[in-house]
Short mmCIF file of C-alpha atoms in Angstrom, two decimals:
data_model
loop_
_atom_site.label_atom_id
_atom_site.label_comp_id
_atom_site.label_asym_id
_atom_site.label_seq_id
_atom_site.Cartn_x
_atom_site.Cartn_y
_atom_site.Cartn_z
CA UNK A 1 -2.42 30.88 -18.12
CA UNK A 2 -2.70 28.84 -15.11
CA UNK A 3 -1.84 25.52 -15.49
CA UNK A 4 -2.06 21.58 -13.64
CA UNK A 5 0.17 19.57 -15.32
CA UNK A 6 -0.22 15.68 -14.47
CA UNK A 7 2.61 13.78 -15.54
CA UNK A 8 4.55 10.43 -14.14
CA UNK A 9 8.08 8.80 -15.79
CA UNK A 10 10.51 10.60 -17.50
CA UNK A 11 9.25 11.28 -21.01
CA UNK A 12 6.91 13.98 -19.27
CA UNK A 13 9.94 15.92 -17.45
CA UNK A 14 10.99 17.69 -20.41
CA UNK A 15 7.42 19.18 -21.32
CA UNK A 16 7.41 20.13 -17.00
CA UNK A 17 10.40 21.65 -17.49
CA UNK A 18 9.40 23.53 -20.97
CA UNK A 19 5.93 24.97 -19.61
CA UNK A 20 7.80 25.61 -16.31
CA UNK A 21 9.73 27.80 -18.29
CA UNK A 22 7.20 29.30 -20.65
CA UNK A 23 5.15 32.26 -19.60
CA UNK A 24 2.55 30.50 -18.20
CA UNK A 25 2.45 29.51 -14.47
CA UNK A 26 2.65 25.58 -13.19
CA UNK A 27 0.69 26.22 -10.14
CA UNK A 28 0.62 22.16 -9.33
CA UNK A 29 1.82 18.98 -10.57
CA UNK A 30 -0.08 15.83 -10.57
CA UNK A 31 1.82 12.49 -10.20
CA UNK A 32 1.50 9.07 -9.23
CA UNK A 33 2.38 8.18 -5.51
CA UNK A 34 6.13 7.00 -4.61
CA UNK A 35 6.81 3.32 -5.98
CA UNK A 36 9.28 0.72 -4.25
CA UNK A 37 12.13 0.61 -6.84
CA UNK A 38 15.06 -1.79 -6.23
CA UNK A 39 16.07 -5.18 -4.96
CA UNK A 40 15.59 -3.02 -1.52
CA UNK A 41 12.22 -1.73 -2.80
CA UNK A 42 12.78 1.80 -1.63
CA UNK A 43 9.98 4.23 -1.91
CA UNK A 44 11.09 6.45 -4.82
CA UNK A 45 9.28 9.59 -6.24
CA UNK A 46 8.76 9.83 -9.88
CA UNK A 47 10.77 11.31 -12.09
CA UNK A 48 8.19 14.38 -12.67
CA UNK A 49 7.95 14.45 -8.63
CA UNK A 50 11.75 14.69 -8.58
CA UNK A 51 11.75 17.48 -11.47
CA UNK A 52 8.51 19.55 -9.63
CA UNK A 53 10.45 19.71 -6.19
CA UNK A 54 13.84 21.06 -8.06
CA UNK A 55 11.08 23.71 -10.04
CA UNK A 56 10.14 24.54 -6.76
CA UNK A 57 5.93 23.41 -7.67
CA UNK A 58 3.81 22.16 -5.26
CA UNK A 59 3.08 18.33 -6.11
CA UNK A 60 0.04 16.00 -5.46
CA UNK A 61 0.80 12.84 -5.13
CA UNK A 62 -1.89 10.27 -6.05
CA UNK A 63 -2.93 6.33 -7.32
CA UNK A 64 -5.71 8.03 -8.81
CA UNK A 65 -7.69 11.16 -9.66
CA UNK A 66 -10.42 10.59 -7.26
CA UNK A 67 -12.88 13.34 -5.40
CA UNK A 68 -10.05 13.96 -3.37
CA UNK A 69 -7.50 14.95 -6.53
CA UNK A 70 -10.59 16.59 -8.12
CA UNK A 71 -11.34 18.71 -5.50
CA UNK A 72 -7.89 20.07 -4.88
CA UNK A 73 -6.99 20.67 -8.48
CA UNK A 74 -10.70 22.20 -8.53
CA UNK A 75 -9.33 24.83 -5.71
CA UNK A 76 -6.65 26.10 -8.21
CA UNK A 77 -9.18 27.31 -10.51
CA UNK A 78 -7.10 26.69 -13.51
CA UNK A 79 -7.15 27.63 -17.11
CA UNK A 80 -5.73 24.43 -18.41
CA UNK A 81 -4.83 20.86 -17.61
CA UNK A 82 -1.79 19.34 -18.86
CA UNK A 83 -1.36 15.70 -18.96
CA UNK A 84 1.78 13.99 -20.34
CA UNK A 85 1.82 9.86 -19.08
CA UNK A 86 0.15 10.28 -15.87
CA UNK A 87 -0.64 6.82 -15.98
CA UNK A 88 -4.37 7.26 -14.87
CA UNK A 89 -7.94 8.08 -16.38
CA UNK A 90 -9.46 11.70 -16.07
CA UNK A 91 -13.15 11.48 -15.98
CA UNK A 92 -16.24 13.75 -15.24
CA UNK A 93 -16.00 16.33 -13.06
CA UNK A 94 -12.67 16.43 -13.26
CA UNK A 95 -12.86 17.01 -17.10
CA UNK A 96 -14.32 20.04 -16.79
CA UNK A 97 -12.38 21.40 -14.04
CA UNK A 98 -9.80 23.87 -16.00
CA UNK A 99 -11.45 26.48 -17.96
CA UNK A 100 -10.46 25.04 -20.98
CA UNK A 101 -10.39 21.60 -20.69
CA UNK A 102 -7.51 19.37 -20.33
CA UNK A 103 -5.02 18.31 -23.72
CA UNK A 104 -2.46 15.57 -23.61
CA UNK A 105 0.76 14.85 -25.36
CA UNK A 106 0.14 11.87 -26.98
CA UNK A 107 3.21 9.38 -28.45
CA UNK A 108 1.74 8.74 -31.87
CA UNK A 109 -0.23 10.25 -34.54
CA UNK A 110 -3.34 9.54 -33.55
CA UNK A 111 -5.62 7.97 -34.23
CA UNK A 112 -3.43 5.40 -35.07
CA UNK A 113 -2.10 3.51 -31.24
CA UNK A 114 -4.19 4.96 -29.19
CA UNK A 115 -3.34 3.85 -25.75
CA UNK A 116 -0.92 3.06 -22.56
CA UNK A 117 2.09 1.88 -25.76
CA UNK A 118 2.08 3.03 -28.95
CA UNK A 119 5.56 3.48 -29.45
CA UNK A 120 6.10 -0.16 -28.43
CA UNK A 121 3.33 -0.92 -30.67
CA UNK A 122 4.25 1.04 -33.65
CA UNK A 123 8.15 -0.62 -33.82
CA UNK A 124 6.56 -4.33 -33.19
CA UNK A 125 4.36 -3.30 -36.19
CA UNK A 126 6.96 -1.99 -38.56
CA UNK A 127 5.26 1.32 -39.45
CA UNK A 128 7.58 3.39 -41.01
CA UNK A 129 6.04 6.47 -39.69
CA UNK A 130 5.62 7.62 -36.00
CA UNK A 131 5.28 10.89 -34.28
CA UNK A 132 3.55 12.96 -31.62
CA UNK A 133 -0.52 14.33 -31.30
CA UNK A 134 -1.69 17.17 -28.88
CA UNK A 135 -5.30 16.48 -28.42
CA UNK A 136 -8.55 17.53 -26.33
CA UNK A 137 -8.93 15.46 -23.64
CA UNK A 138 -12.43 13.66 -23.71
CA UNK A 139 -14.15 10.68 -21.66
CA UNK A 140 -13.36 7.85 -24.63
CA UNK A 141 -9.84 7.19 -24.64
CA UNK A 142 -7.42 9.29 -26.68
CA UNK A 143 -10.49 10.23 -29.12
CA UNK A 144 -10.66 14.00 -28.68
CA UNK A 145 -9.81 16.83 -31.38
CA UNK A 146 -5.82 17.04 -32.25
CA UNK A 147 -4.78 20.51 -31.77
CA UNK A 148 -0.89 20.01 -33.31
CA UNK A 149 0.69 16.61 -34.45
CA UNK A 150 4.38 16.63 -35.83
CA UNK A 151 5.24 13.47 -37.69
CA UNK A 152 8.88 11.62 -38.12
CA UNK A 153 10.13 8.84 -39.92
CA UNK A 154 10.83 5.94 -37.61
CA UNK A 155 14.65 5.82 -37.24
CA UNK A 156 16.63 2.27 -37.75
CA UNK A 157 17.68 0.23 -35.10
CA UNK A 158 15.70 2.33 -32.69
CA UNK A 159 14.46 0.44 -29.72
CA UNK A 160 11.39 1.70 -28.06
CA UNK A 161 12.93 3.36 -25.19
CA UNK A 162 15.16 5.31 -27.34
CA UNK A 163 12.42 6.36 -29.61
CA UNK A 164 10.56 7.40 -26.85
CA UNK A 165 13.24 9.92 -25.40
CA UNK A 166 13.08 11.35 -28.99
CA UNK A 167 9.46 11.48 -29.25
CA UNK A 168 9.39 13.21 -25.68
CA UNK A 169 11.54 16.09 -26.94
CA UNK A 170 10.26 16.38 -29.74
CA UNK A 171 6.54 16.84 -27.77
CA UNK A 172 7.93 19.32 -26.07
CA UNK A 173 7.92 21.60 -28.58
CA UNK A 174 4.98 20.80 -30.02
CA UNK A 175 2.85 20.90 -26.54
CA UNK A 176 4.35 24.31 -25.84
CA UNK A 177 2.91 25.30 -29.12
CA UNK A 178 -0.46 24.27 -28.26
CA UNK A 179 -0.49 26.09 -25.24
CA UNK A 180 0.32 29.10 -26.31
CA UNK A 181 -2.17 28.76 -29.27
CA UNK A 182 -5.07 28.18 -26.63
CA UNK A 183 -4.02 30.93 -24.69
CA UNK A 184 -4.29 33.17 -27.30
CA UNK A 185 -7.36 31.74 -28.65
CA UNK A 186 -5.65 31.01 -32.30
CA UNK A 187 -5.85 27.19 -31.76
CA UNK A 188 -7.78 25.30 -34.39
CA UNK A 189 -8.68 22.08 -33.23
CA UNK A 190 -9.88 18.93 -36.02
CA UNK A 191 -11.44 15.47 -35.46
CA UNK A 192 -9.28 12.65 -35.95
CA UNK A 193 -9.32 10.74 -38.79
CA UNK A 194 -8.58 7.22 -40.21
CA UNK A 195 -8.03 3.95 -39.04
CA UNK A 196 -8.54 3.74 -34.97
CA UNK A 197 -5.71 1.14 -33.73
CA UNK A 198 -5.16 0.42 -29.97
CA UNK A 199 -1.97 0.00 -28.37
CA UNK A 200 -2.81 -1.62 -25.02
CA UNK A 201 0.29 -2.08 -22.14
CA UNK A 202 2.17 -4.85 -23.39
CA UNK A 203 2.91 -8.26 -21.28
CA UNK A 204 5.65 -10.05 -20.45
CA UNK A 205 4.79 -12.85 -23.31
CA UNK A 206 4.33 -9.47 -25.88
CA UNK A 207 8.19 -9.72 -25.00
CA UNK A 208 8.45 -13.51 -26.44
CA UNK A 209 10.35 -13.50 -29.84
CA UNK A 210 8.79 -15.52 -32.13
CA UNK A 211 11.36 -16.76 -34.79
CA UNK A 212 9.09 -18.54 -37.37
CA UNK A 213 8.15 -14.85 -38.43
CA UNK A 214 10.29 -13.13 -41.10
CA UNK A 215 13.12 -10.66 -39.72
CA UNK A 216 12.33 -7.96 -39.76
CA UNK A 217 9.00 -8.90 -37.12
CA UNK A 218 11.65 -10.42 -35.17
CA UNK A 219 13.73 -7.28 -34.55
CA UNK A 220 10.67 -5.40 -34.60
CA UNK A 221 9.54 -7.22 -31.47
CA UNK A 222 12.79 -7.19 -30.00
CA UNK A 223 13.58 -3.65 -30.14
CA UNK A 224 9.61 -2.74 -29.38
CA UNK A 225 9.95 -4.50 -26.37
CA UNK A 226 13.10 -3.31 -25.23
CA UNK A 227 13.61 -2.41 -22.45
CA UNK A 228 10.11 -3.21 -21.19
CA UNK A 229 8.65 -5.79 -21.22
CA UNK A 230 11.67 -7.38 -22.23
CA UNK A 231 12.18 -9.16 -25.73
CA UNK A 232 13.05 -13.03 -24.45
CA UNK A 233 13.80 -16.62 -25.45
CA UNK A 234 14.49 -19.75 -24.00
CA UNK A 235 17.56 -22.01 -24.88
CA UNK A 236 18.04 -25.40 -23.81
CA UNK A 237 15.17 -24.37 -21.03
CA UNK A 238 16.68 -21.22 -19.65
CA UNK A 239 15.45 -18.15 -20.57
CA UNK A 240 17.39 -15.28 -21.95
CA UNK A 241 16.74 -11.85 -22.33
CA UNK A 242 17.83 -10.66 -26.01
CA UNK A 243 19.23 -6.60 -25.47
CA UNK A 244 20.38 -5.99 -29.23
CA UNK A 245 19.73 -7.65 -32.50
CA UNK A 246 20.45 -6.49 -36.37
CA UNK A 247 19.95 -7.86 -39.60
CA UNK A 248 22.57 -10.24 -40.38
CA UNK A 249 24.89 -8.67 -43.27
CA UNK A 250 24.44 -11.80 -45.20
CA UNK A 251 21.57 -13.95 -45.84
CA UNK A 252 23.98 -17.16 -45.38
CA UNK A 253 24.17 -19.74 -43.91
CA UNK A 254 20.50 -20.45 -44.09
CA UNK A 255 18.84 -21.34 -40.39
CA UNK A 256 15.86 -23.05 -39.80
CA UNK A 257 13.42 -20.56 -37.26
CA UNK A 258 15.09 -20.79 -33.65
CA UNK A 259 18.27 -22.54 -34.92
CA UNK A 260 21.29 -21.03 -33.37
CA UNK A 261 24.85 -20.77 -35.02
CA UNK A 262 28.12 -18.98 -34.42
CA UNK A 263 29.03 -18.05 -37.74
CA UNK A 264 32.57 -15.68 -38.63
CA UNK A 265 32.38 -14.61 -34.85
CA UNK A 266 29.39 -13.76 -35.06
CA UNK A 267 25.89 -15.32 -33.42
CA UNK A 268 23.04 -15.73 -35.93
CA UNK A 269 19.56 -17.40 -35.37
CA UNK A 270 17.12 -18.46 -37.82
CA UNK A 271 13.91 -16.74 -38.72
CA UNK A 272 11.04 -17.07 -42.18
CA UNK A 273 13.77 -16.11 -44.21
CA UNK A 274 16.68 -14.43 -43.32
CA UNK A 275 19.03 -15.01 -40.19
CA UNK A 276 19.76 -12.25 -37.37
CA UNK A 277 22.53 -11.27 -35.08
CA UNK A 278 22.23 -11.25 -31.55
CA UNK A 279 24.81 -9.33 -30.13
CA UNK A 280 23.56 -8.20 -26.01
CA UNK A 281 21.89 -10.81 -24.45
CA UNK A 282 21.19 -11.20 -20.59
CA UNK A 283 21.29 -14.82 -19.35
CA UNK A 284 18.58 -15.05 -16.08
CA UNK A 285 20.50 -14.63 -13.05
CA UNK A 286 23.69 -13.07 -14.50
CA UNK A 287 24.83 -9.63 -16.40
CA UNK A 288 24.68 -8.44 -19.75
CA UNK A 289 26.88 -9.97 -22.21
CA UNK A 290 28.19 -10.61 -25.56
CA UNK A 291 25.92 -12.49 -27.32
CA UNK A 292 29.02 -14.88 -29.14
CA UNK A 293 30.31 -14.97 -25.37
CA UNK A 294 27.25 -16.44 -23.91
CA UNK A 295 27.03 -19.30 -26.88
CA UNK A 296 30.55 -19.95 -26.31
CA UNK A 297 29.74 -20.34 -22.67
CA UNK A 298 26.77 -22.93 -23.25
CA UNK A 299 29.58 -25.73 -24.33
CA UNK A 300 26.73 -26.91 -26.97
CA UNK A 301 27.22 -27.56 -30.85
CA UNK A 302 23.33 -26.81 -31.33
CA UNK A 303 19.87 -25.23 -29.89
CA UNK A 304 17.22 -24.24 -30.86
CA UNK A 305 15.93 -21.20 -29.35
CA UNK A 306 11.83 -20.81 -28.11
CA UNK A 307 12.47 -24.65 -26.70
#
């Protein structure tokens, strides 16, 4: 089949590189335009952009899918559109465009977090299942037929951007799956069911621990909003940025929510019930650091962090 395949950061390279591969033709890519990166704020193509010119596929390069996007993908006459985190909305007549529609490689088992972050959403939540859905693409958001889902238990001490990598591969596979299954008309397609969450894009206060909930919420949050937005704090009214956290190995000594204490080399901070470990943390203006470091540092015998 001919494909389009619009995709943006680096969780869609690996299905690029799969289909690229496949026996099916990438006849264009779709990305967003080049973004200033740095303190310099070069202009910097995406990661799919970079991964398309190395295929050797012509790209497109656009903010949006507008007339002009629709037209030129249009002009390709495809069989298929491919979408994997473009980061934009596909609407009428640029639905209908491919022969057979467009599907998407979705980041959760829909339709549970549908959305711009439902990985980030399903850590923060604690569910203890996550996994990937190939679906139909259709004008209300992420609410078309799923075509293939796999599903995965939701490994420990997995922050969001790792979990994402792993979700990525493991949508490779099942993408390439659903492609061939279309192309040989074999693919049975169902209506979601169940509970319909949403898993908008998260803020920089979604980042803001909150220690008065119990620990494992806390470290959900963290690692859910690591490394974007950020999981953060304030101590003695500067703000850090918390990298890594774990469940303390003991539930002693017992911390009041926020209360930080270097205990057996090690620095704790209160939550509901049990304390945690912070062990990375990024001070604003400086690097990343031990966490025990950084307290030792402050020259303080208390704080209380979120003040």
């Amino acid at each position: 089949m001919r494909l389009v395949f619009a995709g943006t950061p680096a969780v869609a390279v690996p299905s690029l590189k799969a289909l690229a591969a496949s026996a099916h033709e990438v006849d264009l890519v779709v990305t967003r335009t080049d973004a200033p990166l740095g303190r310099r704020r070069v202009l910097t193509p995406s990661p799919v952009a970079a991964a398309a010119e190395e295929l050797g596929i012509e790209t497109l390069r656009t903010a949006r899918l507008d007339d002009t996007a629709t037209a030129e993908i249009g002009a390709r006459r495809p069989d298929l559109g491919v979408i994997v985190a473009y980061g934009g909305l596909v609407r009428e007549p640029l639905l209908s465009a491919p022969r057979l529609g467009w599907i998407n490689l979705h980041f959760s088992l829909l339709p549970r977090w549908r959305g711009a972050a439902p990985v980030q959403h399903a850590l923060i939540a604690g569910d203890e299942q996550v996994g990937v859905s190939v679906f139909h693409l259709v004008a209300e958001l992420d609410a078309g037929d799923v075509i293939a889902e796999e599903a995965m238990r939701t490994p420990e001490d997995v922050t969001a951007g790792e979990l994402l990598s792993t979700l990525a591969d493991v949508g490779t596979g099942v993408l390439l799956a659903a492609v061939d299954a279309l192309a040989s008309g074999t693919a049975v397609a169902r209506a979601q069911e169940g509970d319909v969450t949403y898993a908008p894009k998260l803020s920089i206060d979604d980042g803001r621990v909150r220690w008065d909930a119990p620990a494992a919420a806390v470290l959900g949050r963290i690692r859910g909003t690591t490394p974007e937005p950020g999981a953060h704090t304030e101590v003695a009214g500067m703000r850090l940025k918390i990298l890594t956290a774990r469940r303390s190995p003991d539930p002693s000594p017992r911390l009041d929510p926020g209360t930080l204490s270097l205990h057996e080399g090690r620095l704790l901070v209160g939550t509901a019930d049990a304390p945690v470990v912070l062990d990375r943390v990024q001070p604003a203006g400086r690097s990343a650091m031990n966490a025990a470091d950084w307290w030792r540092g402050l020259r303080v015998t208390s704080a209380v962090a979120g003040s």
